[in-house]
Coordinates of C-alpha atoms and ligand atoms in Angstrom, one line a residue:
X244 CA -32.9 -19.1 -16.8
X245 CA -30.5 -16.5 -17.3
X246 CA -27.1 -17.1 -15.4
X247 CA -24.2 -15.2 -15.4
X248 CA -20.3 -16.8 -14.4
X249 CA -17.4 -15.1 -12.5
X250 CA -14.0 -16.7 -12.8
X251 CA -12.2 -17.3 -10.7
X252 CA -8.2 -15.9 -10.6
X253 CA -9.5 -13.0 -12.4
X254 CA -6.6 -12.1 -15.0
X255 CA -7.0 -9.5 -17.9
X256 CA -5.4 -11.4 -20.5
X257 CA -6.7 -12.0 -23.9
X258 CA -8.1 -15.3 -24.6
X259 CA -6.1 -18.2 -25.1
X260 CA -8.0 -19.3 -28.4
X261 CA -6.3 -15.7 -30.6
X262 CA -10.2 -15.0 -32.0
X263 CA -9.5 -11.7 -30.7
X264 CA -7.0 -10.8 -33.0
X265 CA -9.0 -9.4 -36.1
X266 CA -11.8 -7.8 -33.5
X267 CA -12.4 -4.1 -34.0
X268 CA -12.5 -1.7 -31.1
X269 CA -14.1 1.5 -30.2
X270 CA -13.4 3.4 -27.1
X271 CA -15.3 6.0 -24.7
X272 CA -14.3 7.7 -21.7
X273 CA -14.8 4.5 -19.6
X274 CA -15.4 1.5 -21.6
X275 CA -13.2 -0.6 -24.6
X276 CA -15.5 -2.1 -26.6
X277 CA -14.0 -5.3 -28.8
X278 CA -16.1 -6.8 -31.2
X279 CA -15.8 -8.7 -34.3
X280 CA -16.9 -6.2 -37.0
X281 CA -17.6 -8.5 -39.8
X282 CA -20.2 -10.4 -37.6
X283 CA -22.1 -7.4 -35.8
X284 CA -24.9 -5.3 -37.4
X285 CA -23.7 -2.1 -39.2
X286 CA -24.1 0.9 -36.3
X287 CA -24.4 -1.8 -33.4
X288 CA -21.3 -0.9 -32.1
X289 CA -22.3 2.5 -32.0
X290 CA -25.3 1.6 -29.9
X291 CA -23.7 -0.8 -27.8
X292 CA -21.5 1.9 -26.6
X293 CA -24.3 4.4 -25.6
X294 CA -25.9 1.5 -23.6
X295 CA -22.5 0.8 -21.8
X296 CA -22.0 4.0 -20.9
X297 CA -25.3 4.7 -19.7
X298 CA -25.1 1.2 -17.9
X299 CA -21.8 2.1 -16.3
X300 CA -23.2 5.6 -15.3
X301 CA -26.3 4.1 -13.0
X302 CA -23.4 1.8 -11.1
X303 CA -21.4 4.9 -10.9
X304 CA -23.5 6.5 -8.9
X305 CA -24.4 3.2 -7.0
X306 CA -20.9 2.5 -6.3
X307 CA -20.0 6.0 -5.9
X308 CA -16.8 5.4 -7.8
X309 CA -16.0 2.7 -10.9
X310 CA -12.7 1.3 -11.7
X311 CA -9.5 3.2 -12.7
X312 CA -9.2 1.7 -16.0
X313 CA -11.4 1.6 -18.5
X314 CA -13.7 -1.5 -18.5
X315 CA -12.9 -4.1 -21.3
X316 CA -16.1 -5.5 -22.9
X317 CA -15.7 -8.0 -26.1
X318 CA -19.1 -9.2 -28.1
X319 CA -18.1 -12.5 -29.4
X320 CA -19.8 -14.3 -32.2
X321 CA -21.3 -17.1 -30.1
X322 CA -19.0 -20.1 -31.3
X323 CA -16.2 -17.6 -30.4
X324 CA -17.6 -17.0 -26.9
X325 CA -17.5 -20.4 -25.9
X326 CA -14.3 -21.5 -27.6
X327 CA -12.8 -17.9 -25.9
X328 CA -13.8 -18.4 -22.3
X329 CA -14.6 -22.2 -21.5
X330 CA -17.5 -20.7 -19.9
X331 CA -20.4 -23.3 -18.1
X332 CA -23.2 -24.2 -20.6
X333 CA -25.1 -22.4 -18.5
X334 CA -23.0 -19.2 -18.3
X335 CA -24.2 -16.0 -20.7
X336 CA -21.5 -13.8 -19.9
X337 CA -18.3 -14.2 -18.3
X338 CA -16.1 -11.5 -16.2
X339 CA -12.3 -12.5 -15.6
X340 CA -10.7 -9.4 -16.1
X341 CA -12.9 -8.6 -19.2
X342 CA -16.6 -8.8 -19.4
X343 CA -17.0 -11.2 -22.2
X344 CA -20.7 -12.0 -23.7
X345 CA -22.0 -13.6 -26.7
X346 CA -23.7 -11.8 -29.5
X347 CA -26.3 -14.1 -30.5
X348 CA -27.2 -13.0 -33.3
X349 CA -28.4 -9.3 -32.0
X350 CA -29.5 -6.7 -34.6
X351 CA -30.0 -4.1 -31.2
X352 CA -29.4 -4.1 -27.6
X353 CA -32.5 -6.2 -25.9
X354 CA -33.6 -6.2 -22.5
X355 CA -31.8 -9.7 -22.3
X356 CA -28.5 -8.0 -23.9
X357 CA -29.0 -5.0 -21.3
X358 CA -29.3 -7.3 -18.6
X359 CA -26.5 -9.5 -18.8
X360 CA -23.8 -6.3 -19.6
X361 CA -25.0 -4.9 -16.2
X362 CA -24.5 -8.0 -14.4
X363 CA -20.5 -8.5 -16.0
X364 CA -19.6 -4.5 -15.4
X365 CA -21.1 -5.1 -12.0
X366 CA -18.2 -7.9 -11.8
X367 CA -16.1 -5.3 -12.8
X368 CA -17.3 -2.7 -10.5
X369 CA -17.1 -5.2 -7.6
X370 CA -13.5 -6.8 -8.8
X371 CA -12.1 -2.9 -8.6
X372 CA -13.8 -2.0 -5.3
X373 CA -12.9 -5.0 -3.4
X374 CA -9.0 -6.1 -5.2
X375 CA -10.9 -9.8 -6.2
X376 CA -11.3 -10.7 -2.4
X377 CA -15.7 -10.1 -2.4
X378 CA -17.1 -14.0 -1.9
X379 CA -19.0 -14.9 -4.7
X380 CA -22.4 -15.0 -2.9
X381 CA -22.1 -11.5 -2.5
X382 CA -20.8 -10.6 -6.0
X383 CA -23.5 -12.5 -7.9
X384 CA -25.8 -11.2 -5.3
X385 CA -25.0 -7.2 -6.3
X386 CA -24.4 -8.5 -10.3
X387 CA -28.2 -9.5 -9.7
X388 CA -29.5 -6.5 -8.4
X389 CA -27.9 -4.1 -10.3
X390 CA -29.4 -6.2 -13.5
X391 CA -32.8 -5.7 -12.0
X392 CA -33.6 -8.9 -10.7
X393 CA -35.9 -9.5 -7.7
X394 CA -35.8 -12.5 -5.0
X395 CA -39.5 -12.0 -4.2
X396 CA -41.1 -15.2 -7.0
X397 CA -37.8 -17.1 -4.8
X398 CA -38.6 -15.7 -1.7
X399 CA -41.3 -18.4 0.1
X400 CA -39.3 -21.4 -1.3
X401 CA -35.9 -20.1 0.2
X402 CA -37.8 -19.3 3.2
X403 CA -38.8 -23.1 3.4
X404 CA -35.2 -24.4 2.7
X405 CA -34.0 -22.4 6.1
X406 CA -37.1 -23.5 8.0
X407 CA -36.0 -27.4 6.8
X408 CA -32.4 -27.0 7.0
X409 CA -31.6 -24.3 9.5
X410 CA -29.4 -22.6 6.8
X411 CA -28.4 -21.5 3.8
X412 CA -25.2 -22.0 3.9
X413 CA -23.8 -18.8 3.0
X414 CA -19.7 -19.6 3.7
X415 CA -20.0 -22.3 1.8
X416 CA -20.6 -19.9 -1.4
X417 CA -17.5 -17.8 -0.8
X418 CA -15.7 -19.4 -4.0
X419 CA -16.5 -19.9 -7.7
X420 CA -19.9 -21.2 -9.3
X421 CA -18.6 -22.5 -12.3
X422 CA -18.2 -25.8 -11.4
X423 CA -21.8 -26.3 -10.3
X424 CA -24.6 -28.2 -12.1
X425 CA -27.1 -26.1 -14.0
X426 CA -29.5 -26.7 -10.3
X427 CA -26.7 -26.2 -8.1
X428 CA -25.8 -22.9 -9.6
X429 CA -29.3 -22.0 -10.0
X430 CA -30.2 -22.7 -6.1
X431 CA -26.9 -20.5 -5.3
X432 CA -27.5 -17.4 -7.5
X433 CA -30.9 -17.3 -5.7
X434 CA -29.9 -17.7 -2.1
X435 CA -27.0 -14.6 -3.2
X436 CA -29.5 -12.3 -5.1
X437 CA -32.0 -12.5 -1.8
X438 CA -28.9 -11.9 0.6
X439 CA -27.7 -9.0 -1.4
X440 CA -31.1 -7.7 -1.7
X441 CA -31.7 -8.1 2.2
X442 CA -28.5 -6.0 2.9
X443 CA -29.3 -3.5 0.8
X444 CA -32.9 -3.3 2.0
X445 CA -32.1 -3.3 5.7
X446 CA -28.4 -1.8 5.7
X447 CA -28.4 0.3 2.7
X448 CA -25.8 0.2 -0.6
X449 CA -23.6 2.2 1.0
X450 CA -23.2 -0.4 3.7
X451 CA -22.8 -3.1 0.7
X452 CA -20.3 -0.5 -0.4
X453 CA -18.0 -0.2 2.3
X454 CA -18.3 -3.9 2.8
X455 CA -16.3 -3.8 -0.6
X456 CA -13.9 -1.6 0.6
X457 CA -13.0 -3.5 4.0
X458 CA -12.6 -6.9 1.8
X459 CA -10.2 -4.3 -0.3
X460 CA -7.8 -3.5 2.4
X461 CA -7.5 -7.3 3.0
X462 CA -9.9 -8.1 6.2
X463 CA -11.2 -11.6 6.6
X464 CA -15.0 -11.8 5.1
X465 CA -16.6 -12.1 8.4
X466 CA -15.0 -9.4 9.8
X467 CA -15.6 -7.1 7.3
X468 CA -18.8 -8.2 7.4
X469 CA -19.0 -7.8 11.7
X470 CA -17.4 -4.4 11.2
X471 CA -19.7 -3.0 8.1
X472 CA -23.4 -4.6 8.4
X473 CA -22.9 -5.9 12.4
X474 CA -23.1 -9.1 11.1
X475 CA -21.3 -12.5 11.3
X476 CA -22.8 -15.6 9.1
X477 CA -24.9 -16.8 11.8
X478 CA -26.7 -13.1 12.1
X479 CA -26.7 -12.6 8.2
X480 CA -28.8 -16.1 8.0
X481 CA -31.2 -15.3 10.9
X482 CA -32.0 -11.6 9.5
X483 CA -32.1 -12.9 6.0
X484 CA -34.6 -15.9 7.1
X485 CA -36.7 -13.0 9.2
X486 CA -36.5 -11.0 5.8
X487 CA -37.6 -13.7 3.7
X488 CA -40.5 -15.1 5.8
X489 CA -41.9 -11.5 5.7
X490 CA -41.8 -10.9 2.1
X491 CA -43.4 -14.7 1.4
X492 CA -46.3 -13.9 2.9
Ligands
LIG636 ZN1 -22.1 -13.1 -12.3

């Protein structure tokens, strides 16, 4: 399963390890691509730049705006990647600043490849729009969406987790993933992707949006949240448990 890491204490500095230094770069209006040109495919970088910019077009128009700066994305050779970012095992892209992924061994830009750039510039989308305050659950949960994933084959055993538990524990997922298990992380990107996918189903993106915003200007999460989807936790749960039961059946 295809997982995707946030850091934590976002920073935009280049990696610690120096692999960076002999990495070729090529630039459009809003993206910096870095890449190692002695590993990638002859005219990949080319490519990889169309897809980026047509990637970070569709959030655009999402988000309704992107981030000031251009967007910083480096292809590592995957022994660079995880020497670079001391991402989880489980982790196929990283965002701290930079939206970092491994090149494994692409000769074209896959569904896979597509996928998991949409989720990191979604990272980056959300990092701009909110100053680094969004929770996690709800930046994996719009990194998720906006890489096409759905919560519906997750949907009846989530809904069975409430019905056992009586939540799902949403606060607790306001911090960092990386330091969960394989399980642990899977079991939280699910519960975010379905919450996400609730608000924007029964609130709208622009809701989602503004939600960003509020977090931005430095309100407390569940008063952004009160203010922008008349929601606390509690109500979030309940509707997302009503949501879920519905699309199970
Ligand atoms: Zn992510």
């Amino acid at each position: 399963m295809a997982l995707r890491a946030a850091a934590q204490g976002v920073s935009s500095r280049r990696s610690a390890s120096g692999v960076e230094e002999h990495y070729a770069e090529r630039a459009s209006s809003s993206i910096l691509l870095v890449y190692d040109g002695r590993r990638l495919e002859p005219g990949l970088e080319r490519i990889l730049l169309s897809t980026l910019e047509r990637a970070y077009a569709d959030l655009a128009q999402d988000f309704g705006s992107g981030p000031v700066e251009k967007i910083v994305v480096v292809v590592y050779a995957e022994r660079d990647f995880q020497a670079s970012t001391l991402a989880p095992a489980w982790a196929d892209g990283v965002f701290d600043g930079r939206v970092r992924v491994p090149a494994r061994g692409i000769t074209g830009v896959t569904p896979e490849l597509l996928s998991v750039l949409k989720h990191e510039m979604t990272h980056s989308f959300v990092h701009f729009r909110a100053k680094g305050r969004a929770p996690t659950w709800l930046q994996e949960g719009l990194a998720q969406v906006e890489e096409g994933k759905s919560s519906a084959p997750s949907a009846s055993a989530l809904a069975g987790a409430y019905a056992a538990r009586g939540t799902f524990a949403l606060s607790s997922l306001e911090g960092g993933f990386t330091g969960f298990s394989a399980a642990q992380a899977r079991g939280s990107y699910a519960v975010s992707l379905a919450a996400v996918e609730m608000l924007k189903d029964t609130r709208g993106f622009g809701a989602v949006a503004h939600l960003l915003d509020r977090l931005g200007e430095g309100l407390g999460v569940e008063e952004a949240m009160r203010e922008t989807l008349r929601a606390d936790y509690a109500r979030l749960e309940s509707d997302l448990a009503d949501w879920l039961r519905r699309r199970a059946r």
